[in-house]
GROMACS .gro file of C-alpha atoms in nm:
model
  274
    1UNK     CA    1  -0.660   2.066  -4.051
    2UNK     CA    2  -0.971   1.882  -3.965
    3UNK     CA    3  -1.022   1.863  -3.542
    4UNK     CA    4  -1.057   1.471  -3.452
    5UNK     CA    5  -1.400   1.401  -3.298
    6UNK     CA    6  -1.414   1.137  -3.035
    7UNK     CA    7  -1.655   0.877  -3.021
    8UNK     CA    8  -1.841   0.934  -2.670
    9UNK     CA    9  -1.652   0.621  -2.532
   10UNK     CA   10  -1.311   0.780  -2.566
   11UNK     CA   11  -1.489   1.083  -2.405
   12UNK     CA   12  -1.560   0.887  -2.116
   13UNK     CA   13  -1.199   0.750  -2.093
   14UNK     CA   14  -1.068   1.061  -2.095
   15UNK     CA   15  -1.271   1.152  -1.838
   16UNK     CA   16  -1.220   0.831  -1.663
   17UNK     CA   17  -0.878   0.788  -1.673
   18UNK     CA   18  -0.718   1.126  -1.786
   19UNK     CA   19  -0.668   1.438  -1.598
   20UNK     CA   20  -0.531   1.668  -1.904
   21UNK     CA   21  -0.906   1.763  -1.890
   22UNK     CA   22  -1.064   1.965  -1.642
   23UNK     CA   23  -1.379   1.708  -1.650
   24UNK     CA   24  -1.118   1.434  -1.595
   25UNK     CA   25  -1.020   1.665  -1.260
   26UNK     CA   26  -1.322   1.677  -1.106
   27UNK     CA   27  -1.440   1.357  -1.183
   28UNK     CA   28  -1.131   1.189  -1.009
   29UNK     CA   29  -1.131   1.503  -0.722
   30UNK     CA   30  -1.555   1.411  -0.669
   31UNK     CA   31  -1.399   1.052  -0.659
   32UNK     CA   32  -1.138   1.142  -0.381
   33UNK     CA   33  -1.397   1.331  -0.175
   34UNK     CA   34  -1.681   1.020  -0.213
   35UNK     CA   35  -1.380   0.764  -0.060
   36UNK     CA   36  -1.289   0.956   0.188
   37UNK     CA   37  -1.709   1.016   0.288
   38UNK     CA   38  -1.701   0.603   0.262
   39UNK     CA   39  -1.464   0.564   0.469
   40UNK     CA   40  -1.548   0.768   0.758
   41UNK     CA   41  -1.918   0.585   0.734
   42UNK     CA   42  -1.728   0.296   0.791
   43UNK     CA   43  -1.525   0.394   1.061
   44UNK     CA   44  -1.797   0.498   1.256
   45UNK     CA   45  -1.993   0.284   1.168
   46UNK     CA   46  -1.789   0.027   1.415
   47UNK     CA   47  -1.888   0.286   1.713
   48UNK     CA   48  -2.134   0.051   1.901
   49UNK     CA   49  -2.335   0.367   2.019
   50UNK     CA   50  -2.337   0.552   1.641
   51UNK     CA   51  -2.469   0.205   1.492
   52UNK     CA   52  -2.753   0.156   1.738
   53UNK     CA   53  -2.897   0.464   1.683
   54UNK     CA   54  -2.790   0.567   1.376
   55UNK     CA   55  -2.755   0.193   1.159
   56UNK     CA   56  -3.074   0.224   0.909
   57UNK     CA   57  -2.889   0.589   0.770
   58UNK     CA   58  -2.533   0.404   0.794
   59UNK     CA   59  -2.633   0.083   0.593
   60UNK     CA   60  -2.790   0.320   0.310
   61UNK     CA   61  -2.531   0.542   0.304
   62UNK     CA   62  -2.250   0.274   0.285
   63UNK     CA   63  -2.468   0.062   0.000
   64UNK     CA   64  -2.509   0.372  -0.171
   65UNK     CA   65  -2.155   0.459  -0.184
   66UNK     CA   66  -2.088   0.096  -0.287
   67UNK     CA   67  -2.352   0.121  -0.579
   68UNK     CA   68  -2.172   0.416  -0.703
   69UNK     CA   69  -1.795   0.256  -0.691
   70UNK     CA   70  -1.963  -0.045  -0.886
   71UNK     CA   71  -2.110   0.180  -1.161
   72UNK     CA   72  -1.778   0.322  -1.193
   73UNK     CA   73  -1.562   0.037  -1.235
   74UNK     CA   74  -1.813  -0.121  -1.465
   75UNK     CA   75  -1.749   0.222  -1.656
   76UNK     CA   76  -1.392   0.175  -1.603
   77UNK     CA   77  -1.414  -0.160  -1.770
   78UNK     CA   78  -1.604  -0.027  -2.102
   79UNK     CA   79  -1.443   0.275  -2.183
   80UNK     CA   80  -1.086   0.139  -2.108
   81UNK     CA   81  -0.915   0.004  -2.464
   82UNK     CA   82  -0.771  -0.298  -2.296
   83UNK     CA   83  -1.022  -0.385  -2.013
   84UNK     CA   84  -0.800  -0.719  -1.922
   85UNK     CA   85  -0.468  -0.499  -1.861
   86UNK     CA   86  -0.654  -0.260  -1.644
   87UNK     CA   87  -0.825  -0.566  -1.432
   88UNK     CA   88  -0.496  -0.690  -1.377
   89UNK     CA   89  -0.380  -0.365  -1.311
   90UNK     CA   90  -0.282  -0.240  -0.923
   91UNK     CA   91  -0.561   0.017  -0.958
   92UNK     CA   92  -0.818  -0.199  -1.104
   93UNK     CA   93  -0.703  -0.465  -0.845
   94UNK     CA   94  -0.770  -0.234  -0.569
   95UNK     CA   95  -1.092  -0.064  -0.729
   96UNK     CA   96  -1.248  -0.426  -0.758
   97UNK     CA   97  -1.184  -0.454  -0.345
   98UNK     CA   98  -1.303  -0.135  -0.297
   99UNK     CA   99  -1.636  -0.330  -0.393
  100UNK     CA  100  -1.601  -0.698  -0.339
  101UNK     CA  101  -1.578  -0.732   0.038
  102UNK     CA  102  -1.983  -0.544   0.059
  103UNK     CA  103  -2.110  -0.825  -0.117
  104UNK     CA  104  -1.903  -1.111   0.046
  105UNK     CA  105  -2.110  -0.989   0.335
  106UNK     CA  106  -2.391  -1.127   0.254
  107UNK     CA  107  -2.209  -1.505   0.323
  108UNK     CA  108  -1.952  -1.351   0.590
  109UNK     CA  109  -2.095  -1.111   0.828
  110UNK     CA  110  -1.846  -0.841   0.955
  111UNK     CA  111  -1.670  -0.899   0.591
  112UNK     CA  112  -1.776  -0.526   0.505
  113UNK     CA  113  -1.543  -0.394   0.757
  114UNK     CA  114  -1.273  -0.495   0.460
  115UNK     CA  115  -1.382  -0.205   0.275
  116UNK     CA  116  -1.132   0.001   0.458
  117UNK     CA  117  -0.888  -0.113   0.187
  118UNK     CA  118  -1.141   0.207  -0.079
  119UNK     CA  119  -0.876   0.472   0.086
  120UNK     CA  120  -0.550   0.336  -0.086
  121UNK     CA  121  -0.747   0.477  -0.400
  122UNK     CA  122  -0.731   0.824  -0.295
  123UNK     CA  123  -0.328   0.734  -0.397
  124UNK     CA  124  -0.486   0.892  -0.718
  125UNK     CA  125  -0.494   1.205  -0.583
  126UNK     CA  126  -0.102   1.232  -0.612
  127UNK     CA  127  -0.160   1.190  -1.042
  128UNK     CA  128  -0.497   1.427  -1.009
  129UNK     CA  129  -0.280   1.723  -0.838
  130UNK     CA  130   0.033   1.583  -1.070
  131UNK     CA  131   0.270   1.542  -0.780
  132UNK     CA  132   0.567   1.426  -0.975
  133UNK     CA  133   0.808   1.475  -0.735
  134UNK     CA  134   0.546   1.257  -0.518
  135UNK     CA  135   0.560   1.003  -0.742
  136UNK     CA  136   0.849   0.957  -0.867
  137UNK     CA  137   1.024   0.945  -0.449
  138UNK     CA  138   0.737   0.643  -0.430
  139UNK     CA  139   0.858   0.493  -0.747
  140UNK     CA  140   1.232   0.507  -0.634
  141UNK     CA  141   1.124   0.324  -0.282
  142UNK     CA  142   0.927   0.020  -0.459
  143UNK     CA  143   1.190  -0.038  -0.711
  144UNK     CA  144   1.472  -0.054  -0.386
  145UNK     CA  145   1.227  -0.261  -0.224
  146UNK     CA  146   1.169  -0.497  -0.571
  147UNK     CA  147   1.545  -0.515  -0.564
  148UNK     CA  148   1.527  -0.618  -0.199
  149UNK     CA  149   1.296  -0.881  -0.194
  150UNK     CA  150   1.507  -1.191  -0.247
  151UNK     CA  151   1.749  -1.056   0.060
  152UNK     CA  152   1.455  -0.978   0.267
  153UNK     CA  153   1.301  -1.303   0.210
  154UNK     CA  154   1.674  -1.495   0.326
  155UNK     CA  155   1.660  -1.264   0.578
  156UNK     CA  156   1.312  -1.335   0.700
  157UNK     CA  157   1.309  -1.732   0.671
  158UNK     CA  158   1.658  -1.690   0.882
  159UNK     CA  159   1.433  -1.520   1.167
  160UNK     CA  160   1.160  -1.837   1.140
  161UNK     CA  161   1.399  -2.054   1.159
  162UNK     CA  162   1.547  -1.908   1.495
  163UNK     CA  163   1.243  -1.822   1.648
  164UNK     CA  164   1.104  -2.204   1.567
  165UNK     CA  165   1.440  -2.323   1.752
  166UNK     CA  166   1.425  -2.069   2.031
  167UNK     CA  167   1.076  -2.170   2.083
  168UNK     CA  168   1.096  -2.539   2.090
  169UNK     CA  169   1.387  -2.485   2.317
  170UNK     CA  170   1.212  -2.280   2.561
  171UNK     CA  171   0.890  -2.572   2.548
  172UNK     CA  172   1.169  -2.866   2.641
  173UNK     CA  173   1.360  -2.624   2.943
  174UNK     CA  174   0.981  -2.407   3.063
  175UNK     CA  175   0.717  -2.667   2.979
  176UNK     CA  176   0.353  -2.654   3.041
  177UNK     CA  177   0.346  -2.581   3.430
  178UNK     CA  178   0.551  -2.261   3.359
  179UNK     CA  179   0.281  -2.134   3.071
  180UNK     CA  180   0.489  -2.282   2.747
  181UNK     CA  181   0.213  -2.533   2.693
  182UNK     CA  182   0.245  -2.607   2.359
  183UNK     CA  183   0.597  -2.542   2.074
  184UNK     CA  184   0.342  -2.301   1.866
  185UNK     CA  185   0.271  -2.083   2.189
  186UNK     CA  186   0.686  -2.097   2.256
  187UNK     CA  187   0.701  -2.012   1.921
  188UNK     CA  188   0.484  -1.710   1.972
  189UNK     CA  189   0.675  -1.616   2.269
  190UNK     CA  190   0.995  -1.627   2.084
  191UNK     CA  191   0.834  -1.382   1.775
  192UNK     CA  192   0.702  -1.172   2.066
  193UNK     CA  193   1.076  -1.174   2.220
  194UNK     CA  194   1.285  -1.130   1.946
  195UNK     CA  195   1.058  -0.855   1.810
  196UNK     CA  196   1.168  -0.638   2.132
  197UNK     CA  197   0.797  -0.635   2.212
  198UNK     CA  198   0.734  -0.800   2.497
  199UNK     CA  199   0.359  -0.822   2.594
  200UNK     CA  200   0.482  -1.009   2.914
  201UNK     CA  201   0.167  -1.276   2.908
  202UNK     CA  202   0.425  -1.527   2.908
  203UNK     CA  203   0.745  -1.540   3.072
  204UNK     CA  204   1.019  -1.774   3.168
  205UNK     CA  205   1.056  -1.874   3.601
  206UNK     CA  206   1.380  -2.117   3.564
  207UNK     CA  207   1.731  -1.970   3.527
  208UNK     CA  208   1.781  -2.165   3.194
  209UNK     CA  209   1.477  -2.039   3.070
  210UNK     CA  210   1.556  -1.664   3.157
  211UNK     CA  211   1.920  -1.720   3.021
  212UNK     CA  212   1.758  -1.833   2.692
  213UNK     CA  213   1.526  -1.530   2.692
  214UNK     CA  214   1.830  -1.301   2.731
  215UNK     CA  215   2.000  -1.453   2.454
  216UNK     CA  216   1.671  -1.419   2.226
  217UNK     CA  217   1.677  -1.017   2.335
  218UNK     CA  218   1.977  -0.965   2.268
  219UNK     CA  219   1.939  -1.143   1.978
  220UNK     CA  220   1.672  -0.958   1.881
  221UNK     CA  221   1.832  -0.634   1.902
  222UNK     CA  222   2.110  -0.735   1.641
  223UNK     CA  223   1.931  -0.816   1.400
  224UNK     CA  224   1.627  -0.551   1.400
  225UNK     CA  225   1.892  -0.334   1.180
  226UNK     CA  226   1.978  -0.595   0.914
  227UNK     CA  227   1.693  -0.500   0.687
  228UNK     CA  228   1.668  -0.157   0.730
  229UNK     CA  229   2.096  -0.197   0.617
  230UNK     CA  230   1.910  -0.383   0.319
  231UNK     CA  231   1.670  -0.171   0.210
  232UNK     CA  232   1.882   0.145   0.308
  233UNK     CA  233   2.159   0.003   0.074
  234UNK     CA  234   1.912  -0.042  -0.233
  235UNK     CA  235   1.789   0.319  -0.209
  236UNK     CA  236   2.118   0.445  -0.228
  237UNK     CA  237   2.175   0.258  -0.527
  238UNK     CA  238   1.892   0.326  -0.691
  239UNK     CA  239   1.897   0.679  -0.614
  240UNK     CA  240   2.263   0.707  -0.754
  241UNK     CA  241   2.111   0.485  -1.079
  242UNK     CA  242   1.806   0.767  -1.100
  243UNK     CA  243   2.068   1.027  -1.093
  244UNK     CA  244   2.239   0.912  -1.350
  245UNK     CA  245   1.901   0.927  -1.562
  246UNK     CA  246   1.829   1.309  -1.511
  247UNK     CA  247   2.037   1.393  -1.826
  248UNK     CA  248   2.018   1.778  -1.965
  249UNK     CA  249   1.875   1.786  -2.292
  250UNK     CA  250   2.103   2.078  -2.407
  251UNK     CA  251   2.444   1.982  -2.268
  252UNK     CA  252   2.379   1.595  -2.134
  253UNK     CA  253   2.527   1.638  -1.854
  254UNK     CA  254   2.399   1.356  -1.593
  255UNK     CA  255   2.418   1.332  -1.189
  256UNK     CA  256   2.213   1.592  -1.083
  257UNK     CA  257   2.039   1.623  -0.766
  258UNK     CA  258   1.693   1.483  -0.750
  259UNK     CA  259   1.493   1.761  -0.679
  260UNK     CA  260   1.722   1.934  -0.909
  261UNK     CA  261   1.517   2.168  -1.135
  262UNK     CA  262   1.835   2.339  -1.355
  263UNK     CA  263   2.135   2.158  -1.540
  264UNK     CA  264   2.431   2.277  -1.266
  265UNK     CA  265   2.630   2.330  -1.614
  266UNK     CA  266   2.461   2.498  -1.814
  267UNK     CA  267   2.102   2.646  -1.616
  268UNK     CA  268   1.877   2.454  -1.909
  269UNK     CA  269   1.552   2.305  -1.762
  270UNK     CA  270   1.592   1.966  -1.689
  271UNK     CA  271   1.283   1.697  -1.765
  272UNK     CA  272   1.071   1.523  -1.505
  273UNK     CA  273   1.147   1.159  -1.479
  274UNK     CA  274   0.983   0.887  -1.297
   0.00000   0.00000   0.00000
């Protein structure tokens, strides 16, 4: 049998984009390590003291990191069979803003500072260690939250609606002499109320006004549990659906456990599923 030789572009996607390969490894663990460096430039970079001193060695190492990130999406984009689907991809979505906000800088100052979004790529280290169990927990929580999304949603436009009536009530009974100069300010006020948090930079003095803001707190602490009952609900279910899906390929028996490793039947090895 004749060993298939790769063309050196499908050398550099497996590099790239593989990990089966201990090139592919490093290359994505060198990757890891050259975000994280990034990001900590950045980071102190915002230190007023750091900058002044140290900003001529900041701005080269930051460009140079940039630089690099662009070289290695560009490579992303040649080696990858379907450059279009990996663009539209989450990772390509995020490795293009890993890169975009540096040069937006040079039309919005203080635009760099965006750059903060490079450490959701080192998410990749999860697939370079192959953390299945890792990622297959985070796959079960944004499917229960994809499920979610049209209850959340009711849910949420309920809460704008009732802090948009809470705080135009609390304009017509405080007005401007007691701080509630304008409904968007109430409105604040009531977001800052219902929330539970409370900053306390504006506060009702009349006794209508206070009996309005106890309602809102009160308010406020029924329905802070509503979605968490939503989203806790939709992880049940989808962890009693992903249950059902860890089958045992020698008996198929289904329902085990999630971090189940054995068939409870029969001891065979069960499969990793996503």
């Amino acid at each position: 049998m004749t060993k298939l030789t790769l063309t050196p572009r499908q050398r550099l996607y497996q590099i790239i984009f593989g990990t089966s390969t201990r090139f592919g490894q490093w290359f994505d663990i060198a990757l890891i390590i050259a975000i994280v460096s990034s990001e900590i430039i950045l980071i102190i970079s915002s230190v007023a003291s750091i900058e002044s001193q140290y900003s001529h060695l900041l701005v080269i190492a930051e460009w140079s990191f940039t630089i690099l990130f662009t070289i290695e999406y560009i490579l992303r984009l040649y080696c990858s069979p379907r450059p279009l689907a990996y663009m539209r991809s989450f990772y390509g979505v995020i490795d293009l803003m890993a890169i975009l906000p540096a040069y937006i800088a040079f039309l919005i100052p203080g635009s760099n500072y965006l750059l903060i979004i490079r450490l959701i790529r080192v998410l990749r280290i999860f697939r370079v260690l192959k953390l299945a169990r890792f990622l297959r927990d985070s796959n079960i929580l944004l499917r229960s939250l994809r499920h979610a999304q049209r209850k959340i949603f009711v849910f949420f436009s309920s809460v704008l609606i009732l802090v948009t009536v809470f705080g135009s009530l609390m304009f017509i009974i405080e007005g401007p002499a007691n701080g509630f100069t304008s409904i968007p300010k109430s409105i604040y006020w009531a977001i800052v109320t219902i929330t539970t948090v409370g900053y306390g930079d504006i506060v009702p003095h009349t006794v209508m006004g206070k009996a309005l803001a106890s309602l809102t707190m009160l308010l406020g602490y029924s329905i802070l549990a509503v979605p968490t009952g939503i989203i806790t609900a939709e992880l049940n279910q989808e962890m009693k659906t992903h249950r059902g899906l860890i089958r045992c390929p020698n008996c198929a028996t289904s329902g085990h456990e999630m971090d189940a490793e054995y068939c409870k039947k029969c001891g065979t090895q069960l499969p990793e599923t996503l």
